[in-house]
Amino acid sequence: MKFVSWNVNGFRRCLRHGFLDTFLDLDPDIFGMQDTRLSPKEVKIDLTEYYQYWNFSEEKRYDGAAVFTKIKPLAVYNGIGIPEFDREGRTITLEFPKFYYVNTFAPYAGEQLQRLDFRVMWAQAFRNYVTKLANNKPVIIGGDMSVAHDEIDLAEPEKNKNHAGFTGDERKEFTELLNAGFEDTFRTLHPKDEAYTYWSRHDNARDKNIGERLDYFLVSHALTDKVEGSDILNNIDESDHCPIELNMDIKAE
């Protein structure tokens, strides 16, 4: 199966810049999208081969997530079961017979770290949520985790100490998530690759490849031997994030 995850930085804008052609070329079995910034019924796309599931933020044109899947799930759950963290439409879980697929968009800590406490509490609640799922069946997590875990995961680590996405608190929480039974598939397969999934729109950061790896596919350890490939599709530039791809020897049904 092919999984693709992508922070589109506003779905309307991404649509105008060739999203559908890119999506059809990628031909994923399951596609997770973050930062859609839509209200219900604001955009409708015809993808006859896919079931579509959306989670919208209560705040208009803010955050939000969606999943498109060729395989109909047994059940779909929006949020992680805590109203404080579910108002922004950050998480969608699809349950299949053999695994859960969780599409998520971690909160941004803010330029002045004004949301860092909220960010840390969300990370703890999210870890508890996926850990409970994993007690039932294996979990695949795809999404923008809003953190560069290690120094290799961003171009200028010394300049970014204590900046959003690279604070000690955020990195620690991501470590705790991995320690709870999950594997960072890209880093396992590419232990020395300096590769990024996000570039600021300022100062030609993408042309200079001054970026950060904020987007991840994580899998339960029970699925580690099913991973065939985990890649960053940095040739796709319709957003300030690029898609990531996970290929697994697994069936949803």
Short mmCIF file of C-alpha atoms in Angstrom, two decimals:
data_model
loop_
_atom_site.label_atom_id
_atom_site.label_comp_id
_atom_site.label_asym_id
_atom_site.label_seq_id
_atom_site.Cartn_x
_atom_site.Cartn_y
_atom_site.Cartn_z
CA MET A 1 0.00 0.00 0.00
CA LYS A 2 1.06 3.55 -0.69
CA PHE A 3 0.41 6.23 1.92
CA VAL A 4 0.98 9.94 1.27
CA SER A 5 0.85 12.78 3.78
CA TRP A 6 0.95 16.48 2.91
CA ASN A 7 0.54 19.79 4.71
CA VAL A 8 -1.01 21.81 1.87
CA ASN A 9 -0.87 25.20 3.63
CA GLY A 10 -4.42 26.04 2.54
CA PHE A 11 -6.32 23.70 0.24
CA ARG A 12 -7.88 26.40 -1.96
CA ARG A 13 -4.47 27.80 -2.82
CA CYS A 14 -3.03 24.35 -3.42
CA LEU A 15 -5.90 23.50 -5.76
CA ARG A 16 -5.04 26.56 -7.85
CA HIS A 17 -1.45 25.42 -8.08
CA GLY A 18 -1.99 21.95 -9.50
CA PHE A 19 -3.00 19.82 -6.52
CA LEU A 20 -5.29 17.50 -8.47
CA ASP A 21 -2.70 16.67 -11.12
CA THR A 22 -0.12 16.00 -8.43
CA PHE A 23 -2.53 13.88 -6.41
CA LEU A 24 -3.54 11.76 -9.40
CA ASP A 25 0.12 11.27 -10.37
CA LEU A 26 0.92 10.09 -6.85
CA ASP A 27 -2.04 7.69 -6.88
CA PRO A 28 -2.00 6.93 -3.14
CA ASP A 29 -4.11 4.26 -1.53
CA ILE A 30 -4.52 6.47 1.54
CA PHE A 31 -3.82 10.20 1.51
CA GLY A 32 -3.69 12.40 4.61
CA MET A 33 -3.83 16.17 4.29
CA GLN A 34 -3.23 18.85 6.92
CA ASP A 35 -3.80 22.59 7.23
CA THR A 36 -6.73 22.62 4.82
CA ARG A 37 -8.13 25.93 6.17
CA LEU A 38 -11.65 25.20 4.97
CA SER A 39 -15.17 25.49 6.27
CA PRO A 40 -17.74 22.74 5.59
CA LYS A 41 -19.03 22.73 2.00
CA GLU A 42 -16.51 25.41 0.98
CA VAL A 43 -14.75 23.19 -1.54
CA LYS A 44 -15.96 20.05 -3.27
CA ILE A 45 -13.71 17.85 -5.38
CA ASP A 46 -14.76 14.86 -7.43
CA LEU A 47 -12.49 11.89 -6.77
CA THR A 48 -14.72 8.96 -7.65
CA GLU A 49 -12.13 6.35 -6.63
CA TYR A 50 -11.80 7.71 -3.10
CA TYR A 51 -13.84 7.98 0.07
CA GLN A 52 -13.35 11.44 1.57
CA TYR A 53 -13.28 12.31 5.28
CA TRP A 54 -12.87 15.85 6.59
CA ASN A 55 -12.34 17.45 9.98
CA PHE A 56 -12.88 21.20 10.17
CA SER A 57 -11.69 23.75 12.68
CA GLU A 58 -14.33 25.68 14.60
CA GLU A 59 -12.40 28.81 13.63
CA LYS A 60 -13.02 29.73 10.01
CA ARG A 61 -10.15 29.10 7.60
CA TYR A 62 -7.82 27.71 10.23
CA ASP A 63 -6.05 24.35 10.48
CA GLY A 64 -8.23 21.35 9.55
CA ALA A 65 -7.45 17.93 8.10
CA ALA A 66 -8.75 15.41 5.57
CA VAL A 67 -8.17 11.83 4.48
CA PHE A 68 -8.89 10.32 1.06
CA THR A 69 -8.85 6.54 0.88
CA LYS A 70 -9.51 3.93 -1.79
CA ILE A 71 -10.44 1.41 0.90
CA LYS A 72 -13.54 2.06 2.95
CA PRO A 73 -12.67 2.03 6.67
CA LEU A 74 -14.56 0.20 9.36
CA ALA A 75 -14.97 3.48 11.26
CA VAL A 76 -13.79 7.09 11.23
CA TYR A 77 -13.09 9.21 14.31
CA ASN A 78 -12.46 12.95 14.37
CA GLY A 79 -10.25 14.33 17.12
CA ILE A 80 -8.58 12.62 20.06
CA GLY A 81 -11.52 12.79 22.44
CA ILE A 82 -10.55 15.99 24.33
CA PRO A 83 -12.59 19.10 23.37
CA GLU A 84 -9.76 21.49 24.22
CA PHE A 85 -7.59 19.87 21.55
CA ASP A 86 -10.30 18.97 19.05
CA ARG A 87 -11.71 22.42 18.24
CA GLU A 88 -9.09 23.02 15.56
CA GLY A 89 -9.83 19.92 13.47
CA ARG A 90 -6.34 18.47 13.77
CA THR A 91 -6.79 14.72 13.75
CA ILE A 92 -8.70 12.05 11.82
CA THR A 93 -8.42 8.34 12.57
CA LEU A 94 -9.49 5.63 10.14
CA GLU A 95 -9.93 2.12 11.50
CA PHE A 96 -9.23 -0.80 9.18
CA PRO A 97 -9.34 -4.50 10.03
CA LYS A 98 -5.58 -4.77 10.52
CA PHE A 99 -4.48 -1.26 11.60
CA TYR A 100 -5.45 2.29 12.44
CA TYR A 101 -4.38 5.18 10.23
CA VAL A 102 -4.05 8.46 12.11
CA ASN A 103 -3.70 11.70 10.15
CA THR A 104 -2.68 14.61 12.38
CA PHE A 105 -1.43 18.20 12.47
CA ALA A 106 0.40 19.12 15.65
CA PRO A 107 -0.08 22.68 16.95
CA TYR A 108 2.52 25.33 16.17
CA ALA A 109 4.15 26.71 19.31
CA GLY A 110 4.11 30.28 17.94
CA GLU A 111 6.75 32.82 16.95
CA GLN A 112 7.11 33.90 20.58
CA LEU A 113 6.40 30.38 21.92
CA GLN A 114 3.09 31.74 23.17
CA ARG A 115 1.40 28.38 22.56
CA LEU A 116 4.23 26.16 23.76
CA ASP A 117 2.35 25.01 26.87
CA PHE A 118 -0.69 24.13 24.74
CA ARG A 119 1.59 22.41 22.25
CA VAL A 120 3.19 20.25 24.95
CA MET A 121 -0.16 19.32 26.50
CA TRP A 122 -1.46 18.37 23.04
CA ALA A 123 1.59 16.16 22.45
CA GLN A 124 1.00 14.34 25.72
CA ALA A 125 -2.70 13.86 24.99
CA PHE A 126 -1.95 12.68 21.45
CA ARG A 127 0.60 10.18 22.75
CA ASN A 128 -1.94 8.79 25.18
CA TYR A 129 -4.51 8.56 22.39
CA VAL A 130 -2.36 6.63 19.90
CA THR A 131 -0.94 4.42 22.65
CA LYS A 132 -4.45 3.32 23.57
CA LEU A 133 -5.20 2.62 19.91
CA ALA A 134 -2.04 0.53 19.67
CA ASN A 135 -3.25 -1.66 22.52
CA ASN A 136 -5.97 -2.83 20.13
CA LYS A 137 -4.14 -3.07 16.80
CA PRO A 138 -1.06 -1.50 15.13
CA VAL A 139 -1.08 2.20 14.26
CA ILE A 140 0.26 4.18 11.30
CA ILE A 141 0.63 7.91 11.97
CA GLY A 142 1.12 10.38 9.14
CA GLY A 143 1.23 14.12 9.44
CA ASP A 144 2.89 17.40 10.21
CA MET A 145 4.27 16.92 13.72
CA SER A 146 5.57 20.54 13.88
CA VAL A 147 8.94 19.47 15.26
CA ALA A 148 12.41 18.81 13.92
CA HIS A 149 13.41 15.95 16.19
CA ASP A 150 17.20 15.97 15.88
CA GLU A 151 19.84 18.39 14.65
CA ILE A 152 20.04 16.47 11.37
CA ASP A 153 16.38 17.37 10.80
CA LEU A 154 16.96 21.08 10.16
CA ALA A 155 19.50 23.10 8.24
CA GLU A 156 20.54 25.55 10.95
CA PRO A 157 20.20 23.90 14.37
CA GLU A 158 22.37 26.41 16.24
CA LYS A 159 20.28 29.34 14.99
CA ASN A 160 17.04 27.59 15.94
CA LYS A 161 17.72 26.65 19.55
CA ASN A 162 14.58 27.55 21.52
CA HIS A 163 12.67 28.44 18.34
CA ALA A 164 9.25 26.94 17.64
CA GLY A 165 9.63 23.42 16.32
CA PHE A 166 13.05 22.91 17.89
CA THR A 167 12.59 23.63 21.58
CA GLY A 168 13.75 21.10 24.10
CA ASP A 169 10.16 20.54 25.23
CA GLU A 170 8.88 19.74 21.73
CA ARG A 171 11.79 17.45 20.93
CA LYS A 172 11.42 15.67 24.25
CA GLU A 173 7.72 15.04 23.62
CA PHE A 174 8.50 13.58 20.21
CA THR A 175 11.09 11.29 21.79
CA GLU A 176 8.45 10.20 24.28
CA LEU A 177 6.10 9.38 21.41
CA LEU A 178 8.73 7.19 19.78
CA ASN A 179 9.48 5.55 23.11
CA ALA A 180 5.79 4.72 23.47
CA GLY A 181 6.19 2.15 20.69
CA PHE A 182 6.58 3.98 17.37
CA GLU A 183 9.27 4.16 14.73
CA ASP A 184 10.26 7.14 12.57
CA THR A 185 10.25 5.32 9.24
CA PHE A 186 12.26 7.86 7.25
CA ARG A 187 15.05 8.16 9.79
CA THR A 188 15.27 4.38 10.18
CA LEU A 189 15.72 3.89 6.43
CA HIS A 190 17.80 7.04 5.86
CA PRO A 191 19.83 7.47 9.06
CA LYS A 192 22.28 10.04 7.67
CA ASP A 193 20.15 11.92 5.12
CA GLU A 194 19.80 15.67 5.64
CA ALA A 195 16.40 16.01 4.01
CA TYR A 196 13.62 18.48 4.75
CA THR A 197 9.86 18.71 4.26
CA TYR A 198 9.28 22.40 5.03
CA TRP A 199 10.92 25.62 3.85
CA SER A 200 10.02 29.17 4.86
CA ARG A 201 8.68 31.32 2.03
CA HIS A 202 11.16 34.04 3.02
CA ASP A 203 14.71 34.64 1.76
CA ASN A 204 14.57 31.95 -0.95
CA ALA A 205 14.84 29.30 1.74
CA ARG A 206 13.71 26.51 -0.55
CA ASP A 207 16.17 27.40 -3.30
CA LYS A 208 18.92 27.42 -0.67
CA ASN A 209 17.52 24.24 0.92
CA ILE A 210 17.37 25.88 4.34
CA GLY A 211 14.55 23.76 5.69
CA GLU A 212 13.24 21.50 8.40
CA ARG A 213 11.88 17.96 8.53
CA LEU A 214 8.51 18.47 10.23
CA ASP A 215 6.45 15.78 8.48
CA TYR A 216 6.62 12.12 9.48
CA PHE A 217 5.30 8.64 9.00
CA LEU A 218 5.48 6.72 12.26
CA VAL A 219 4.48 3.08 12.63
CA SER A 220 3.97 0.73 15.55
CA HIS A 221 6.95 -1.56 16.06
CA ALA A 222 4.73 -4.48 15.05
CA LEU A 223 4.68 -3.02 11.51
CA THR A 224 8.38 -2.23 11.17
CA ASP A 225 9.12 -5.24 8.98
CA LYS A 226 6.25 -4.25 6.67
CA VAL A 227 7.88 -0.92 5.69
CA GLU A 228 9.27 -1.05 2.14
CA GLY A 229 10.06 2.63 1.64
CA SER A 230 9.71 6.02 3.30
CA ASP A 231 10.52 9.03 1.16
CA ILE A 232 10.37 12.82 1.00
CA LEU A 233 8.94 14.10 -2.29
CA ASN A 234 10.80 17.41 -2.31
CA ASN A 235 10.35 17.91 -6.05
CA ILE A 236 6.69 18.86 -5.41
CA ASP A 237 6.35 22.52 -4.53
CA GLU A 238 2.67 23.52 -4.50
CA SER A 239 2.98 24.22 -0.74
CA ASP A 240 5.68 25.34 1.69
CA HIS A 241 5.67 21.69 2.78
CA CYS A 242 6.30 18.84 0.37
CA PRO A 243 4.49 15.49 0.51
CA ILE A 244 5.98 12.44 2.16
CA GLU A 245 5.36 8.86 1.04
CA LEU A 246 5.27 5.55 2.85
CA ASN A 247 5.13 2.19 1.07
CA MET A 248 4.20 -0.90 3.08
CA ASP A 249 3.65 -4.58 2.44
CA ILE A 250 0.27 -4.51 4.13
CA LYS A 251 -3.38 -4.79 3.23
CA ALA A 252 -6.14 -2.72 4.77
CA GLU A 253 -8.75 -5.44 4.38
#
